[in-house]
Tab-separated table of C-alpha atoms and ligand atoms in Angstrom:
chain	number	residue	atom	x	y	z
R	1	MET	CA	-5.915	-7.364	13.153
R	2	LYS	CA	-4.600	-4.411	11.167
R	3	VAL	CA	-2.408	-5.214	8.167
R	4	ILE	CA	-0.572	-2.761	5.924
R	5	SER	CA	0.268	-4.012	2.433
R	6	ILE	CA	3.147	-2.215	0.785
R	7	VAL	CA	3.203	-2.387	-3.009
R	8	GLY	CA	4.695	-0.313	-5.800
R	9	ALA	CA	5.557	-2.298	-8.911
R	10	ARG	CA	3.297	-4.050	-11.397
R	11	PRO	CA	3.809	-7.678	-10.239
R	12	GLN	CA	3.012	-6.640	-6.677
R	13	LEU	CA	-0.357	-5.283	-7.766
R	14	VAL	CA	-1.194	-8.646	-9.332
R	15	LYS	CA	-0.355	-10.384	-6.033
R	16	LEU	CA	-2.202	-7.752	-4.023
R	17	ALA	CA	-5.493	-8.407	-5.876
R	18	PRO	CA	-6.288	-11.839	-4.355
R	19	VAL	CA	-4.857	-10.815	-0.962
R	20	ALA	CA	-7.039	-7.684	-0.802
R	21	ALA	CA	-10.053	-9.787	-1.831
R	22	ALA	CA	-9.284	-12.335	0.908
R	23	PHE	CA	-8.956	-9.598	3.567
R	24	ALA	CA	-12.249	-8.090	2.357
R	25	GLN	CA	-13.953	-11.359	3.425
R	26	THR	CA	-12.800	-10.812	7.024
R	27	ASP	CA	-13.183	-8.196	9.763
R	28	HIS	CA	-9.488	-7.327	9.574
R	29	GLN	CA	-8.419	-3.827	8.609
R	30	HIS	CA	-6.353	-3.862	5.426
R	31	VAL	CA	-4.497	-0.664	4.538
R	32	ILE	CA	-2.841	-0.338	1.107
R	33	VAL	CA	0.274	1.787	0.691
R	34	HIS	CA	1.468	2.395	-2.894
R	35	THR	CA	5.084	3.522	-2.987
R	36	GLY	CA	4.793	4.977	-6.502
R	37	GLN	CA	7.733	2.914	-7.840
R	38	HIS	CA	5.590	2.318	-10.925
R	39	TYR	CA	3.526	5.345	-11.925
R	40	ASP	CA	2.598	4.934	-15.613
R	41	ALA	CA	-1.098	4.040	-15.940
R	42	ASP	CA	-0.070	0.947	-17.963
R	43	LEU	CA	1.949	-0.388	-15.046
R	44	SER	CA	-0.218	0.705	-12.144
R	45	ASP	CA	-3.735	2.205	-12.496
R	46	VAL	CA	-5.037	-0.432	-14.918
R	47	PHE	CA	-4.251	-3.119	-12.361
R	48	PHE	CA	-6.301	-1.418	-9.651
R	49	SER	CA	-9.281	-0.865	-11.931
R	50	GLY	CA	-8.963	-4.138	-13.868
R	51	LEU	CA	-8.512	-6.402	-10.858
R	52	GLY	CA	-10.985	-4.658	-8.548
R	53	ILE	CA	-8.330	-3.618	-6.014
R	54	PRO	CA	-9.441	-0.830	-3.655
R	55	ASP	CA	-7.602	2.471	-4.256
R	56	PRO	CA	-4.453	2.861	-2.171
R	57	ASP	CA	-5.034	4.481	1.229
R	58	VAL	CA	-1.632	6.167	1.015
R	59	HIS	CA	0.430	7.002	-2.078
R	60	LEU	CA	4.084	7.863	-1.479
R	61	GLY	CA	4.781	8.966	-5.073
R	62	VAL	CA	8.520	8.162	-5.020
R	63	GLY	CA	8.916	7.429	-8.774
R	64	SER	CA	12.081	6.216	-10.518
R	65	GLY	CA	15.705	6.556	-9.467
R	66	SER	CA	18.895	4.609	-8.914
R	67	HIS	CA	18.523	1.659	-6.555
R	68	GLY	CA	19.777	3.614	-3.571
R	69	VAL	CA	17.687	6.689	-4.314
R	70	GLN	CA	14.521	4.716	-4.979
R	71	THR	CA	14.915	2.414	-1.962
R	72	GLY	CA	15.919	5.302	0.292
R	73	SER	CA	13.015	7.468	-0.860
R	74	VAL	CA	10.485	4.726	-0.084
R	75	LEU	CA	12.152	4.089	3.273
R	76	SER	CA	12.064	7.690	4.409
R	77	ALA	CA	8.525	8.279	3.117
R	78	LEU	CA	7.258	5.127	4.845
R	79	ASP	CA	8.644	5.791	8.310
R	80	PRO	CA	5.965	8.313	9.394
R	81	VAL	CA	3.174	6.280	7.762
R	82	LEU	CA	4.024	3.100	9.668
R	83	GLU	CA	4.642	5.041	12.839
R	84	ALA	CA	1.180	6.595	12.670
R	85	GLU	CA	-0.629	3.403	11.637
R	86	GLN	CA	1.001	0.962	14.121
R	87	PRO	CA	-0.230	-2.149	12.261
R	88	ASP	CA	-0.150	-5.707	13.616
R	89	TRP	CA	1.583	-6.771	10.410
R	90	VAL	CA	3.418	-5.072	7.583
R	91	LEU	CA	2.992	-7.271	4.508
R	92	VAL	CA	5.586	-6.926	1.747
R	93	TYR	CA	5.451	-8.648	-1.628
R	94	GLY	CA	8.074	-10.234	-3.871
R	95	ASP	CA	11.492	-8.745	-4.472
R	96	THR	CA	11.442	-5.148	-5.661
R	97	ASN	CA	13.039	-2.070	-4.155
R	98	SER	CA	9.634	-1.318	-2.575
R	99	THR	CA	9.782	-4.721	-0.845
R	100	ILE	CA	13.125	-4.236	0.884
R	101	ALA	CA	12.306	-0.629	1.797
R	102	GLY	CA	8.983	-1.691	3.349
R	103	ALA	CA	10.618	-4.482	5.318
R	104	LEU	CA	13.405	-2.222	6.588
R	105	SER	CA	11.111	0.595	7.655
R	106	ALA	CA	8.940	-1.889	9.581
R	107	VAL	CA	11.712	-3.873	11.236
R	108	LYS	CA	13.440	-0.729	12.449
R	109	GLN	CA	10.198	0.345	14.112
R	110	HIS	CA	9.766	-3.108	15.720
R	111	LEU	CA	6.688	-3.791	13.629
R	112	PRO	CA	6.160	-7.434	12.589
R	113	VAL	CA	6.908	-8.102	8.920
R	114	ALA	CA	5.379	-10.803	6.731
R	115	HIS	CA	7.013	-11.531	3.381
R	116	LEU	CA	4.790	-12.900	0.641
R	117	GLU	CA	6.670	-14.973	-1.954
R	118	ALA	CA	9.496	-15.703	0.467
R	119	GLY	CA	12.305	-18.170	-0.206
R	120	LEU	CA	12.729	-17.711	-3.951
R	121	ARG	CA	16.348	-17.777	-5.033
R	122	SER	CA	18.153	-17.374	-8.344
R	123	PHE	CA	21.599	-17.500	-6.660
R	124	ASN	CA	22.531	-14.799	-9.150
R	125	ARG	CA	24.004	-11.926	-7.162
R	126	ARG	CA	23.893	-9.617	-10.174
R	127	MET	CA	20.121	-9.403	-9.906
R	128	PRO	CA	18.733	-6.545	-7.809
R	129	GLU	CA	15.798	-8.833	-6.978
R	130	GLU	CA	18.144	-11.399	-5.406
R	131	HIS	CA	19.558	-8.828	-2.971
R	132	ASN	CA	16.062	-7.626	-2.165
R	133	ARG	CA	14.549	-11.039	-1.493
R	134	VAL	CA	17.437	-12.441	0.550
R	135	LEU	CA	17.621	-9.357	2.764
R	136	THR	CA	13.843	-9.199	3.160
R	137	ASP	CA	13.632	-12.875	4.148
R	138	HIS	CA	16.315	-12.450	6.765
R	139	CYS	CA	14.606	-9.523	8.447
R	140	ALA	CA	10.983	-10.714	8.210
R	141	ASP	CA	9.106	-12.460	11.023
R	142	LEU	CA	6.800	-14.557	8.863
R	143	LEU	CA	7.949	-16.070	5.584
R	144	LEU	CA	5.064	-17.022	3.312
R	145	ALA	CA	6.628	-19.396	0.804
R	146	PRO	CA	4.946	-20.200	-2.510
R	147	THR	CA	6.587	-23.608	-3.116
R	148	GLU	CA	8.292	-26.561	-1.411
R	149	GLU	CA	11.513	-25.485	-3.113
R	150	ALA	CA	11.234	-22.035	-1.509
R	151	MET	CA	10.695	-23.745	1.869
R	152	ARG	CA	13.918	-25.720	1.307
R	153	HIS	CA	15.889	-22.566	0.538
R	154	LEU	CA	14.606	-20.934	3.722
R	155	ALA	CA	15.514	-24.025	5.770
R	156	ASN	CA	19.013	-24.032	4.252
R	157	GLU	CA	19.444	-20.449	5.440
R	158	GLY	CA	18.311	-21.274	8.983
R	159	LEU	CA	14.890	-19.656	8.543
R	160	ALA	CA	12.630	-22.738	8.788
R	161	ARG	CA	10.953	-21.675	12.055
R	162	ARG	CA	9.644	-18.487	10.502
R	163	ALA	CA	8.540	-20.163	7.250
R	164	GLU	CA	5.105	-21.423	6.213
R	165	LEU	CA	4.058	-22.968	2.914
R	166	ALA	CA	1.260	-20.693	1.737
R	167	GLY	CA	1.119	-21.538	-1.982
R	168	ASP	CA	1.297	-18.981	-4.747
R	169	VAL	CA	-1.312	-16.205	-4.789
R	170	MET	CA	-0.587	-15.665	-8.488
R	171	VAL	CA	-2.388	-18.940	-9.156
R	172	ASP	CA	-5.489	-17.520	-7.443
R	173	ILE	CA	-5.649	-14.484	-9.688
R	174	CYS	CA	-4.410	-16.105	-12.894
R	175	LEU	CA	-6.993	-18.910	-12.809
R	176	ARG	CA	-9.801	-16.542	-11.811
R	177	ILE	CA	-9.050	-14.216	-14.717
R	178	ARG	CA	-8.529	-17.154	-17.113
R	179	ASP	CA	-12.021	-18.417	-16.294
R	180	ALA	CA	-13.498	-14.933	-16.810
R	181	VAL	CA	-11.671	-14.584	-20.145
R	182	LEU	CA	-12.905	-17.999	-21.318
R	183	ALA	CA	-16.427	-17.028	-20.267
R	184	GLY	CA	-16.147	-13.993	-22.587
R	185	GLU	CA	-16.208	-11.457	-19.764
R	186	HIS	CA	-13.234	-9.445	-21.079
R	187	PRO	CA	-12.874	-7.614	-24.399
R	188	ALA	CA	-10.065	-8.576	-26.801
R	189	PRO	CA	-6.758	-6.954	-25.781
R	190	LEU	CA	-5.019	-4.279	-27.792
R	191	LEU	CA	-2.297	-6.375	-29.436
R	192	PRO	CA	0.521	-4.696	-31.368
R	193	GLU	CA	-0.421	-3.616	-34.872
R	194	GLY	CA	0.209	-6.396	-37.368
R	195	ILE	CA	-0.542	-9.235	-34.925
R	196	ASP	CA	-3.562	-11.308	-35.939
R	197	PRO	CA	-4.658	-13.281	-32.848
R	198	ALA	CA	-6.350	-15.860	-35.104
R	199	LYS	CA	-2.960	-16.796	-36.599
R	200	PRO	CA	0.061	-18.251	-34.755
R	201	PHE	CA	2.150	-15.665	-32.943
R	202	LEU	CA	4.574	-15.492	-30.031
R	203	LEU	CA	4.176	-13.216	-27.039
R	204	ALA	CA	7.386	-11.595	-25.769
R	205	THR	CA	8.482	-9.314	-22.926
R	206	LEU	CA	11.937	-8.131	-21.891
R	207	HIS	CA	12.813	-5.903	-18.965
R	208	ARG	CA	15.628	-7.366	-16.825
R	209	PRO	CA	18.629	-5.036	-16.536
R	210	ASP	CA	20.940	-7.905	-17.602
R	211	ASN	CA	19.098	-8.038	-20.930
R	212	THR	CA	18.267	-4.359	-21.464
R	213	ASP	CA	21.098	-2.269	-20.074
R	214	ASP	CA	24.100	-3.495	-22.080
R	215	PRO	CA	23.695	-2.255	-25.696
R	216	ALA	CA	25.441	-5.271	-27.270
R	217	ARG	CA	23.359	-7.724	-25.261
R	218	LEU	CA	20.116	-5.891	-26.006
R	219	ALA	CA	20.894	-5.696	-29.733
R	220	ALA	CA	21.638	-9.436	-29.767
R	221	VAL	CA	18.437	-10.421	-27.963
R	222	VAL	CA	16.281	-8.141	-30.114
R	223	GLY	CA	18.033	-9.542	-33.216
R	224	ALA	CA	17.230	-13.098	-32.105
R	225	LEU	CA	13.550	-12.218	-31.648
R	226	ALA	CA	13.491	-10.418	-35.003
R	227	ALA	CA	14.809	-13.533	-36.756
R	228	LEU	CA	12.051	-15.861	-35.510
R	229	PRO	CA	9.875	-17.474	-38.182
R	230	MET	CA	6.625	-16.341	-36.544
R	231	PRO	CA	5.256	-12.883	-35.701
R	232	VAL	CA	6.385	-11.742	-32.258
R	233	ALA	CA	4.130	-9.454	-30.186
R	234	LEU	CA	6.650	-7.592	-28.021
R	235	LEU	CA	4.897	-5.864	-25.113
R	236	ALA	CA	7.500	-3.244	-24.317
R	237	HIS	CA	8.090	-2.311	-20.675
R	238	PRO	CA	9.099	1.378	-20.329
R	239	ARG	CA	12.575	0.293	-19.247
R	240	LEU	CA	13.033	-1.589	-22.545
R	241	THR	CA	11.704	1.333	-24.597
R	242	ALA	CA	13.980	3.775	-22.765
R	243	ARG	CA	17.121	1.632	-23.116
R	244	ALA	CA	16.457	0.809	-26.788
R	245	GLU	CA	16.028	4.519	-27.571
R	246	GLN	CA	19.143	5.394	-25.586
R	247	HIS	CA	21.231	2.777	-27.434
R	248	GLY	CA	19.704	3.530	-30.861
R	249	ILE	CA	18.240	0.034	-31.204
R	250	ASP	CA	15.085	-0.298	-33.290
R	251	LEU	CA	12.710	-2.707	-31.560
R	252	ALA	CA	10.316	-2.969	-34.516
R	253	GLN	CA	12.572	-5.069	-36.737
R	254	GLY	CA	12.036	-8.391	-38.565
R	255	SER	CA	9.257	-10.446	-36.989
R	256	ILE	CA	8.789	-8.067	-34.067
R	257	HIS	CA	5.611	-6.007	-33.626
R	258	VAL	CA	5.904	-3.614	-30.708
R	259	GLY	CA	3.023	-2.847	-28.360
R	260	ARG	CA	2.408	-1.430	-24.912
R	261	PRO	CA	2.210	-3.464	-21.709
R	262	LEU	CA	-1.264	-4.984	-21.283
R	263	PRO	CA	-3.625	-4.912	-18.334
R	264	TYR	CA	-3.798	-8.263	-16.549
R	265	ALA	CA	-6.895	-9.683	-18.287
R	266	GLY	CA	-5.458	-8.541	-21.614
R	267	LEU	CA	-2.207	-10.348	-20.862
R	268	VAL	CA	-4.011	-13.568	-19.920
R	269	THR	CA	-6.073	-13.334	-23.140
R	270	ALA	CA	-2.922	-12.735	-25.178
R	271	VAL	CA	-1.084	-15.699	-23.606
R	272	LEU	CA	-4.081	-17.948	-24.308
R	273	ALA	CA	-4.167	-16.760	-27.931
R	274	SER	CA	-0.409	-17.224	-28.409
R	275	SER	CA	1.572	-20.254	-29.537
R	276	GLY	CA	4.169	-19.608	-26.863
R	277	VAL	CA	5.934	-17.025	-24.743
R	278	VAL	CA	9.481	-15.615	-24.793
R	279	THR	CA	10.362	-13.600	-21.720
R	280	ASP	CA	12.722	-12.743	-18.897
R	281	SER	CA	9.874	-12.033	-16.455
R	282	GLY	CA	9.332	-14.327	-13.477
R	283	GLY	CA	5.595	-13.751	-13.421
R	284	LEU	CA	5.088	-14.414	-17.115
R	285	GLN	CA	7.038	-17.701	-16.963
R	286	LYS	CA	4.512	-18.878	-14.432
R	287	GLU	CA	1.487	-17.434	-16.214
R	288	ALA	CA	2.510	-19.282	-19.399
R	289	TYR	CA	2.794	-22.492	-17.344
R	290	LEU	CA	-0.569	-22.016	-15.627
R	291	LEU	CA	-2.190	-21.283	-18.986
R	292	ASP	CA	-0.520	-24.307	-20.652
R	293	ARG	CA	1.678	-22.419	-23.079
R	294	VAL	CA	5.364	-23.210	-23.633
R	295	CYS	CA	7.808	-20.583	-22.434
R	296	THR	CA	11.372	-19.776	-23.454
R	297	THR	CA	13.162	-17.743	-20.816
R	298	ILE	CA	16.101	-15.562	-21.808
R	299	ARG	CA	18.034	-15.971	-18.592
R	300	PRO	CA	20.679	-18.353	-17.254
R	301	GLU	CA	18.486	-19.433	-14.334
R	302	THR	CA	14.967	-19.234	-12.966
R	303	GLU	CA	13.503	-19.013	-9.482
R	304	TRP	CA	10.497	-20.993	-10.740
R	305	ILE	CA	12.315	-24.260	-11.406
R	306	GLU	CA	9.074	-26.272	-11.368
R	307	THR	CA	8.168	-24.756	-14.756
R	308	LEU	CA	11.202	-26.453	-16.320
R	309	GLU	CA	9.874	-29.961	-15.657
R	310	GLY	CA	8.493	-31.699	-18.734
R	311	GLY	CA	9.870	-28.971	-21.013
R	312	TRP	CA	7.136	-26.383	-20.356
R	313	ASN	CA	9.785	-23.746	-19.776
R	314	HIS	CA	13.275	-23.711	-21.262
R	315	LEU	CA	16.184	-21.473	-20.260
R	316	VAL	CA	18.324	-19.788	-22.895
R	317	PRO	CA	21.186	-17.799	-21.321
R	318	ASP	CA	22.111	-16.300	-24.696
R	319	PRO	CA	20.179	-16.949	-27.921
R	320	HIS	CA	23.386	-16.319	-29.884
R	321	ASP	CA	24.958	-19.437	-28.402
R	322	MET	CA	22.439	-21.448	-30.422
R	323	ALA	CA	22.246	-22.052	-34.152
R	324	ARG	CA	19.458	-19.944	-35.630
R	325	ASP	CA	17.406	-23.027	-36.646
R	326	GLU	CA	17.803	-24.569	-33.237
R	327	TRP	CA	16.680	-21.319	-31.548
R	328	ALA	CA	13.684	-21.026	-33.880
R	329	ALA	CA	12.687	-24.666	-33.331
R	330	LEU	CA	12.956	-24.297	-29.565
R	331	VAL	CA	10.863	-21.145	-29.325
R	332	THR	CA	8.150	-22.439	-31.686
R	333	ARG	CA	8.028	-25.954	-30.160
R	334	ARG	CA	4.679	-27.580	-29.449
R	335	ALA	CA	3.347	-27.898	-25.926
R	336	PRO	CA	4.263	-31.192	-24.206
R	337	GLU	CA	1.511	-33.781	-24.438
R	338	ALA	CA	1.683	-34.783	-20.784
R	339	PRO	CA	-0.107	-32.273	-18.549
R	340	HIS	CA	1.948	-30.675	-15.797
R	341	GLY	CA	1.259	-30.907	-12.087
R	342	ALA	CA	0.148	-28.123	-9.740
R	343	PRO	CA	3.322	-27.199	-7.828
R	344	TYR	CA	2.065	-23.657	-7.159
R	345	GLY	CA	-1.079	-24.605	-5.277
R	346	ASP	CA	-4.767	-24.827	-5.932
R	347	GLY	CA	-5.833	-21.194	-6.225
R	348	THR	CA	-6.641	-20.647	-2.537
R	349	ALA	CA	-3.291	-19.281	-1.366
R	350	ALA	CA	-4.604	-15.831	-0.430
R	351	GLN	CA	-7.029	-17.267	2.142
R	352	ARG	CA	-4.150	-19.316	3.554
R	353	VAL	CA	-2.033	-16.158	3.774
R	354	VAL	CA	-4.732	-14.470	5.876
R	355	LYS	CA	-5.100	-17.552	8.133
R	356	LEU	CA	-1.328	-17.827	8.651
R	357	MET	CA	-1.109	-14.143	9.537
R	358	GLU	CA	-3.923	-14.594	12.060
R	359	GLN	CA	-2.219	-17.632	13.610
R	360	ARG	CA	1.215	-16.042	13.701
R	361	ALA	CA	0.114	-12.574	14.776
R	362	PRO	CA	2.488	-11.556	17.585
R	363	GLN	CA	-0.127	-11.634	20.379
R	364	HIS	CA	-0.754	-15.311	19.505
R	365	GLN	CA	2.889	-16.309	19.619
R	366	SER	CA	4.090	-18.292	22.602
Y	1	LIG	C1	10.923	-3.402	-11.254
Y	1	LIG	C2	11.517	-4.391	-10.263
Y	1	LIG	C3	11.540	-5.782	-10.899
Y	1	LIG	C4	10.175	-6.159	-11.465
Y	1	LIG	C5	9.695	-5.068	-12.396
Y	1	LIG	C6	8.318	-5.386	-12.943
Y	1	LIG	C7	13.278	-3.533	-8.744
Y	1	LIG	C8	14.725	-3.483	-8.493
Y	1	LIG	N1	12.908	-4.068	-9.941
Y	1	LIG	O1	11.813	-3.319	-12.365
Y	1	LIG	O2	11.896	-6.722	-9.907
Y	1	LIG	O3	10.298	-7.374	-12.161
Y	1	LIG	O4	9.648	-3.837	-11.665
Y	1	LIG	O5	7.937	-4.474	-13.928
Y	1	LIG	O6	12.500	-3.111	-7.911
Y	1	LIG	N2	9.576	3.464	-15.737
Y	1	LIG	C9	8.617	4.206	-16.376
Y	1	LIG	N3	7.376	4.257	-15.819
Y	1	LIG	C10	7.053	3.588	-14.674
Y	1	LIG	C11	8.057	2.845	-14.038
Y	1	LIG	C12	9.306	2.788	-14.581
Y	1	LIG	O7	8.837	4.816	-17.401
Y	1	LIG	O8	5.891	3.655	-14.239
Y	1	LIG	C13	10.929	3.383	-16.364
Y	1	LIG	C14	11.894	4.406	-15.830
Y	1	LIG	O9	12.748	4.738	-16.886
Y	1	LIG	C15	12.647	3.613	-14.780
Y	1	LIG	C16	12.702	2.245	-15.401
Y	1	LIG	O10	11.467	2.097	-16.092
Y	1	LIG	O11	13.910	4.133	-14.506
Y	1	LIG	C17	12.874	1.121	-14.421
Y	1	LIG	O12	11.838	1.154	-13.438
Y	1	LIG	P1	12.115	0.489	-11.989
Y	1	LIG	O13	10.878	0.546	-11.179
Y	1	LIG	O14	13.342	1.077	-11.386
Y	1	LIG	O15	12.487	-0.999	-12.336
Y	1	LIG	P2	11.785	-2.050	-13.303
Y	1	LIG	O16	12.727	-2.324	-14.413
Y	1	LIG	O17	10.384	-1.665	-13.634
């Protein structure tokens, strides 16, 4: 079996790591295509080197652009690659512009598409990720769902026959790296200046367009972080840095200490050292949960609803709707005493992904 993985943005590289490792245990041919959606070393190269992912076989180098330009550039650059490779499966990951472009290029060439992390829904049509994941699910042949909830969404949309519960490959990588960090196999991460990992601090990230692109909204969210009664290590995504500069908003105010995005092992180490996480990232909500840290999510909804159970994750649509004390108490709350369950699987999802792709490969279909 020949499988082409199409990746381009940071969270896809994290998911690719366990999948590439699982394919390496088989005789299957696994080809990696990097679209170039993320190109800064912080967002791309360090994930290949840090997670032991083989170098991409093909790099499309599309870079940044508006949604249409970026998606269209990946689509047109991919067409000849897929045509030449003629894989048994095109595997796309998550919900970025690289995901929908990969799925479209494949489906239009009658190549079978598998979608990893299928069935997630925010039901928020303002999110570019929501368009990408819904459209990808509806054109893919195999829907690899991470959770029971995702399976239910797919069934509700008439897609049950194409769906399989695979579990979440992010558990595979997160737990593997956690164990390596706890065994002392990774050096201490480069935390923002002024953050002492031996003292309580909060870890924060912010990159969703709904939080970064409107100057008033961004100023309000940054102000809420700045007012927290504990140092905040803000790992600034380039989108956040660019928008803050553009709107004249100083990120390094009050409690905030600004740093660069961390490689994966550095992020896991930082979450483990932190008292809690404040974010709008889907991946980090789940990493906090898997690493038993409380998370406060600055969004009106989450695709990862399982993290909300027991109070591990808490949604805050707008920090300014809360009294300052209430906001501070929420973000600095202690972890629940009762342990949480394992709704995202047992850390063997990537092997299941490979098995499901073998079983559902077109020549095996009745
Ligand atoms: C993308 C995904 C989002 C994912 C996120 C993870 C889409 C629509 N969004 O958002 O789902 O959660 O990746 O990080 O696909 N930039 C750089 N260097 C880079 C990449 C981007 O400076 O290597 C800057 C550019 O100013 C660019 C902006 O960040 O315009 C946004 O990048 P883009 O890839 O369009 O979206 P993300 O916000 O990263």
